[in-house]
Amino acid sequence: HTLPVWTADELRALIERRSTQAGIAPDFSAMVDDGVFEFGEDVSVTERRKRGYFERLAEHVGGNPAIALDYWRRSLFVEAVTGTVTVRTFDTPPTEGLAALPMPALFVLRVLLQMDFADKAAIHASTDLSDMQISDALRRLERMGAVTQMPPGYQIALNWWTTVARLLARQNLIVRETR
């Protein structure tokens, strides 16, 4: 069983609820209004910016609330002068370095994606790669920021999860999900 995909409205409700709990009133005025068009509806500029942000977020994270919260956290900035919490467009990880990885690194990513968390022994058992290949791949992936060490093992960083899953699907290393 897989968890259901969250909609943009559900992700927005979660994020707004968590922001309220944290005492944050984020300001969307720094966002570029790239126009979520609402026909037949009178929507303020701020609301249009919010809708645009949450639609892009939901699309990028594939409806995953944990990844959405991580991107939300990365989108918040505190203005030094006013102390206002502003929202900026989230950055996605650079894919060039990931696409250029050697196959052993992609196999390590596949194990981490499928297991969510794995130590070197589990990676070795799943891939039959040598200890040196596994260590080299993990070191390279950690330097990129794609993998984080959580003793006693490793996992894919939340902000890289979607990018890694898409790359592995393009490489036919994982089965694509149908929705």
PDB file of C-alpha atoms in Angstrom:
ATOM      1  CA  HIS A   1       0.000   0.000   0.000  1.00  0.00           C
ATOM      2  CA  THR A   2       1.089   3.538  -0.685  1.00  0.00           C
ATOM      3  CA  LEU A   3      -0.083   6.644   1.057  1.00  0.00           C
ATOM      4  CA  PRO A   4      -2.449   8.841  -0.937  1.00  0.00           C
ATOM      5  CA  VAL A   5      -1.026  11.807  -2.814  1.00  0.00           C
ATOM      6  CA  TRP A   6      -1.889  15.104  -1.142  1.00  0.00           C
ATOM      7  CA  THR A   7      -3.430  17.894  -3.198  1.00  0.00           C
ATOM      8  CA  ALA A   8      -2.142  21.457  -3.261  1.00  0.00           C
ATOM      9  CA  ASP A   9      -5.051  22.497  -1.018  1.00  0.00           C
ATOM     10  CA  GLU A  10      -4.275  19.768   1.525  1.00  0.00           C
ATOM     11  CA  LEU A  11      -0.564  20.670   1.556  1.00  0.00           C
ATOM     12  CA  ARG A  12      -1.461  24.339   1.931  1.00  0.00           C
ATOM     13  CA  ALA A  13      -3.769  23.585   4.883  1.00  0.00           C
ATOM     14  CA  LEU A  14      -1.016  21.537   6.562  1.00  0.00           C
ATOM     15  CA  ILE A  15       1.624  24.215   6.031  1.00  0.00           C
ATOM     16  CA  GLU A  16      -0.644  27.049   7.159  1.00  0.00           C
ATOM     17  CA  ARG A  17      -1.604  25.064  10.271  1.00  0.00           C
ATOM     18  CA  ARG A  18       2.060  24.352  11.107  1.00  0.00           C
ATOM     19  CA  SER A  19       3.002  27.992  10.459  1.00  0.00           C
ATOM     20  CA  THR A  20       0.256  29.176  12.810  1.00  0.00           C
ATOM     21  CA  GLN A  21       1.429  26.692  15.470  1.00  0.00           C
ATOM     22  CA  ALA A  22       4.966  28.082  15.110  1.00  0.00           C
ATOM     23  CA  GLY A  23       3.714  31.679  15.343  1.00  0.00           C
ATOM     24  CA  ILE A  24       4.833  32.506  11.803  1.00  0.00           C
ATOM     25  CA  ALA A  25       2.856  34.828   9.547  1.00  0.00           C
ATOM     26  CA  PRO A  26       4.722  34.468   6.245  1.00  0.00           C
ATOM     27  CA  ASP A  27       4.691  37.338   3.770  1.00  0.00           C
ATOM     28  CA  PHE A  28       4.239  36.349   0.112  1.00  0.00           C
ATOM     29  CA  SER A  29       4.825  39.849  -1.291  1.00  0.00           C
ATOM     30  CA  ALA A  30       8.360  38.982  -2.473  1.00  0.00           C
ATOM     31  CA  MET A  31       6.996  36.167  -4.643  1.00  0.00           C
ATOM     32  CA  VAL A  32       6.758  36.770  -8.351  1.00  0.00           C
ATOM     33  CA  ASP A  33       3.136  36.786  -9.449  1.00  0.00           C
ATOM     34  CA  ASP A  34       3.422  34.429 -12.393  1.00  0.00           C
ATOM     35  CA  GLY A  35      -0.310  34.285 -12.647  1.00  0.00           C
ATOM     36  CA  VAL A  36      -2.369  31.399 -11.451  1.00  0.00           C
ATOM     37  CA  PHE A  37      -5.369  32.348 -13.497  1.00  0.00           C
ATOM     38  CA  GLU A  38      -8.688  32.179 -11.732  1.00  0.00           C
ATOM     39  CA  PHE A  39     -11.500  32.791 -14.151  1.00  0.00           C
ATOM     40  CA  GLY A  40     -14.753  34.015 -12.692  1.00  0.00           C
ATOM     41  CA  GLU A  41     -13.172  34.610  -9.318  1.00  0.00           C
ATOM     42  CA  ASP A  42     -11.974  37.881  -7.824  1.00  0.00           C
ATOM     43  CA  VAL A  43      -8.701  36.935  -6.154  1.00  0.00           C
ATOM     44  CA  SER A  44      -6.211  39.289  -4.525  1.00  0.00           C
ATOM     45  CA  VAL A  45      -2.614  39.458  -5.724  1.00  0.00           C
ATOM     46  CA  THR A  46      -1.423  37.885  -2.456  1.00  0.00           C
ATOM     47  CA  GLU A  47      -3.899  35.003  -2.772  1.00  0.00           C
ATOM     48  CA  ARG A  48      -2.840  34.449  -6.379  1.00  0.00           C
ATOM     49  CA  ARG A  49       0.800  34.281  -5.251  1.00  0.00           C
ATOM     50  CA  LYS A  50      -0.061  31.809  -2.505  1.00  0.00           C
ATOM     51  CA  ARG A  51      -2.039  29.591  -4.871  1.00  0.00           C
ATOM     52  CA  GLY A  52       0.785  29.677  -7.410  1.00  0.00           C
ATOM     53  CA  TYR A  53       3.364  28.757  -4.775  1.00  0.00           C
ATOM     54  CA  PHE A  54       1.350  25.844  -3.375  1.00  0.00           C
ATOM     55  CA  GLU A  55       0.463  24.509  -6.857  1.00  0.00           C
ATOM     56  CA  ARG A  56       4.155  24.493  -7.857  1.00  0.00           C
ATOM     57  CA  LEU A  57       5.109  22.933  -4.522  1.00  0.00           C
ATOM     58  CA  ALA A  58       2.516  20.144  -4.790  1.00  0.00           C
ATOM     59  CA  GLU A  59       3.580  19.402  -8.357  1.00  0.00           C
ATOM     60  CA  HIS A  60       7.279  19.286  -7.497  1.00  0.00           C
ATOM     61  CA  VAL A  61       6.977  17.092  -4.393  1.00  0.00           C
ATOM     62  CA  GLY A  62       4.438  14.730  -5.937  1.00  0.00           C
ATOM     63  CA  GLY A  63       1.979  15.341  -3.104  1.00  0.00           C
ATOM     64  CA  ASN A  64       4.372  14.160  -0.376  1.00  0.00           C
ATOM     65  CA  PRO A  65       3.708  16.168   2.820  1.00  0.00           C
ATOM     66  CA  ALA A  66       7.108  15.487   4.453  1.00  0.00           C
ATOM     67  CA  ILE A  67       8.993  16.749   1.417  1.00  0.00           C
ATOM     68  CA  ALA A  68       6.593  19.693   1.082  1.00  0.00           C
ATOM     69  CA  LEU A  69       7.285  20.758   4.684  1.00  0.00           C
ATOM     70  CA  ASP A  70      11.036  20.560   4.045  1.00  0.00           C
ATOM     71  CA  TYR A  71      10.739  22.761   0.932  1.00  0.00           C
ATOM     72  CA  TRP A  72       8.498  25.160   2.867  1.00  0.00           C
ATOM     73  CA  ARG A  73      11.159  25.482   5.554  1.00  0.00           C
ATOM     74  CA  ARG A  74      13.753  26.198   2.863  1.00  0.00           C
ATOM     75  CA  SER A  75      11.478  28.852   1.319  1.00  0.00           C
ATOM     76  CA  LEU A  76      11.271  30.970   4.475  1.00  0.00           C
ATOM     77  CA  PHE A  77      13.657  33.869   5.034  1.00  0.00           C
ATOM     78  CA  VAL A  78      13.773  36.419   7.834  1.00  0.00           C
ATOM     79  CA  GLU A  79      14.295  40.010   6.682  1.00  0.00           C
ATOM     80  CA  ALA A  80      17.190  41.409   8.698  1.00  0.00           C
ATOM     81  CA  VAL A  81      15.783  44.910   9.095  1.00  0.00           C
ATOM     82  CA  THR A  82      12.120  44.227   9.788  1.00  0.00           C
ATOM     83  CA  GLY A  83      12.224  40.668  11.128  1.00  0.00           C
ATOM     84  CA  THR A  84       9.419  39.757   8.725  1.00  0.00           C
ATOM     85  CA  VAL A  85       9.293  36.158   7.572  1.00  0.00           C
ATOM     86  CA  THR A  86       9.099  36.209   3.777  1.00  0.00           C
ATOM     87  CA  VAL A  87       8.433  33.397   1.331  1.00  0.00           C
ATOM     88  CA  ARG A  88      10.641  32.985  -1.704  1.00  0.00           C
ATOM     89  CA  THR A  89      10.507  30.481  -4.505  1.00  0.00           C
ATOM     90  CA  PHE A  90      12.064  27.211  -3.423  1.00  0.00           C
ATOM     91  CA  ASP A  91      15.228  25.990  -5.103  1.00  0.00           C
ATOM     92  CA  THR A  92      15.410  22.484  -6.463  1.00  0.00           C
ATOM     93  CA  PRO A  93      18.671  20.553  -6.362  1.00  0.00           C
ATOM     94  CA  PRO A  94      20.925  20.768  -9.426  1.00  0.00           C
ATOM     95  CA  THR A  95      20.399  17.697 -11.574  1.00  0.00           C
ATOM     96  CA  GLU A  96      23.550  17.934 -13.709  1.00  0.00           C
ATOM     97  CA  GLY A  97      25.844  16.382 -11.101  1.00  0.00           C
ATOM     98  CA  LEU A  98      23.329  13.698 -10.268  1.00  0.00           C
ATOM     99  CA  ALA A  99      22.863  12.670 -13.898  1.00  0.00           C
ATOM    100  CA  ALA A 100      26.652  12.355 -14.323  1.00  0.00           C
ATOM    101  CA  LEU A 101      27.068   9.906 -11.434  1.00  0.00           C
ATOM    102  CA  PRO A 102      28.598   6.502 -12.161  1.00  0.00           C
ATOM    103  CA  MET A 103      26.362   3.440 -11.984  1.00  0.00           C
ATOM    104  CA  PRO A 104      27.541   2.305  -8.499  1.00  0.00           C
ATOM    105  CA  ALA A 105      26.350   5.634  -7.054  1.00  0.00           C
ATOM    106  CA  LEU A 106      22.985   5.223  -8.794  1.00  0.00           C
ATOM    107  CA  PHE A 107      22.676   1.709  -7.347  1.00  0.00           C
ATOM    108  CA  VAL A 108      23.380   3.104  -3.863  1.00  0.00           C
ATOM    109  CA  LEU A 109      20.697   5.764  -4.413  1.00  0.00           C
ATOM    110  CA  ARG A 110      18.281   3.067  -5.531  1.00  0.00           C
ATOM    111  CA  VAL A 111      18.830   1.098  -2.318  1.00  0.00           C
ATOM    112  CA  LEU A 112      18.371   4.224  -0.188  1.00  0.00           C
ATOM    113  CA  LEU A 113      15.229   5.197  -2.089  1.00  0.00           C
ATOM    114  CA  GLN A 114      13.697   1.754  -1.702  1.00  0.00           C
ATOM    115  CA  MET A 115      14.760   1.148   1.908  1.00  0.00           C
ATOM    116  CA  ASP A 116      14.484   4.780   3.074  1.00  0.00           C
ATOM    117  CA  PHE A 117      17.424   4.159   5.416  1.00  0.00           C
ATOM    118  CA  ALA A 118      20.334   1.763   5.056  1.00  0.00           C
ATOM    119  CA  ASP A 119      23.778   1.129   6.464  1.00  0.00           C
ATOM    120  CA  LYS A 120      26.763  -0.004   4.394  1.00  0.00           C
ATOM    121  CA  ALA A 121      26.068  -3.684   5.095  1.00  0.00           C
ATOM    122  CA  ALA A 122      22.493  -3.398   3.795  1.00  0.00           C
ATOM    123  CA  ILE A 123      23.695  -1.512   0.718  1.00  0.00           C
ATOM    124  CA  HIS A 124      26.303  -4.224   0.087  1.00  0.00           C
ATOM    125  CA  ALA A 125      23.732  -7.001   0.502  1.00  0.00           C
ATOM    126  CA  SER A 126      21.363  -5.244  -1.921  1.00  0.00           C
ATOM    127  CA  THR A 127      23.886  -4.294  -4.606  1.00  0.00           C
ATOM    128  CA  ASP A 128      26.851  -6.669  -4.286  1.00  0.00           C
ATOM    129  CA  LEU A 129      29.117  -3.615  -4.741  1.00  0.00           C
ATOM    130  CA  SER A 130      32.519  -3.641  -3.048  1.00  0.00           C
ATOM    131  CA  ASP A 131      33.028  -1.757   0.216  1.00  0.00           C
ATOM    132  CA  MET A 132      35.250   0.735  -1.640  1.00  0.00           C
ATOM    133  CA  GLN A 133      32.602   1.406  -4.303  1.00  0.00           C
ATOM    134  CA  ILE A 134      29.949   1.918  -1.628  1.00  0.00           C
ATOM    135  CA  SER A 135      32.186   4.238   0.433  1.00  0.00           C
ATOM    136  CA  ASP A 136      33.154   6.257  -2.659  1.00  0.00           C
ATOM    137  CA  ALA A 137      29.525   6.570  -3.754  1.00  0.00           C
ATOM    138  CA  LEU A 138      28.330   7.609  -0.287  1.00  0.00           C
ATOM    139  CA  ARG A 139      31.137  10.143   0.068  1.00  0.00           C
ATOM    140  CA  ARG A 140      30.315  11.678  -3.335  1.00  0.00           C
ATOM    141  CA  LEU A 141      26.575  11.727  -2.603  1.00  0.00           C
ATOM    142  CA  GLU A 142      27.149  13.310   0.819  1.00  0.00           C
ATOM    143  CA  ARG A 143      29.330  16.027  -0.746  1.00  0.00           C
ATOM    144  CA  MET A 144      26.533  16.798  -3.207  1.00  0.00           C
ATOM    145  CA  GLY A 145      24.055  16.992  -0.329  1.00  0.00           C
ATOM    146  CA  ALA A 146      21.898  14.231  -1.837  1.00  0.00           C
ATOM    147  CA  VAL A 147      22.538  11.813   1.028  1.00  0.00           C
ATOM    148  CA  THR A 148      22.844  12.458   4.741  1.00  0.00           C
ATOM    149  CA  GLN A 149      24.422  10.231   7.323  1.00  0.00           C
ATOM    150  CA  MET A 150      22.113   9.324  10.154  1.00  0.00           C
ATOM    151  CA  PRO A 151      24.231   7.003  12.309  1.00  0.00           C
ATOM    152  CA  PRO A 152      24.378   4.100  11.918  1.00  0.00           C
ATOM    153  CA  GLY A 153      23.293   4.512   8.269  1.00  0.00           C
ATOM    154  CA  TYR A 154      22.369   6.841   5.427  1.00  0.00           C
ATOM    155  CA  GLN A 155      19.277   8.265   3.822  1.00  0.00           C
ATOM    156  CA  ILE A 156      18.374  10.525   0.910  1.00  0.00           C
ATOM    157  CA  ALA A 157      17.982  14.177   1.940  1.00  0.00           C
ATOM    158  CA  LEU A 158      14.324  15.226   1.721  1.00  0.00           C
ATOM    159  CA  ASN A 159      14.982  18.059  -0.723  1.00  0.00           C
ATOM    160  CA  TRP A 160      16.683  15.568  -3.080  1.00  0.00           C
ATOM    161  CA  TRP A 161      14.062  12.811  -2.810  1.00  0.00           C
ATOM    162  CA  THR A 162      11.926  13.869  -5.794  1.00  0.00           C
ATOM    163  CA  THR A 163      14.941  14.624  -7.989  1.00  0.00           C
ATOM    164  CA  VAL A 164      16.539  11.259  -7.186  1.00  0.00           C
ATOM    165  CA  ALA A 165      13.284   9.354  -7.789  1.00  0.00           C
ATOM    166  CA  ARG A 166      12.802  11.039 -11.169  1.00  0.00           C
ATOM    167  CA  LEU A 167      16.375  10.344 -12.239  1.00  0.00           C
ATOM    168  CA  LEU A 168      16.200   6.669 -11.227  1.00  0.00           C
ATOM    169  CA  ALA A 169      12.877   6.290 -13.066  1.00  0.00           C
ATOM    170  CA  ARG A 170      14.390   7.844 -16.218  1.00  0.00           C
ATOM    171  CA  GLN A 171      17.311   5.419 -15.921  1.00  0.00           C
ATOM    172  CA  ASN A 172      14.828   2.518 -15.530  1.00  0.00           C
ATOM    173  CA  LEU A 173      16.329   1.668 -12.151  1.00  0.00           C
ATOM    174  CA  ILE A 174      12.973   1.885 -10.379  1.00  0.00           C
ATOM    175  CA  VAL A 175       9.445   1.198 -11.519  1.00  0.00           C
ATOM    176  CA  ARG A 176       7.516   4.346 -12.278  1.00  0.00           C
ATOM    177  CA  GLU A 177       4.457   4.875 -10.145  1.00  0.00           C
ATOM    178  CA  THR A 178       1.146   5.151 -11.922  1.00  0.00           C
ATOM    179  CA  ARG A 179      -1.397   7.544 -10.545  1.00  0.00           C
TER     180      ARG A 179
END
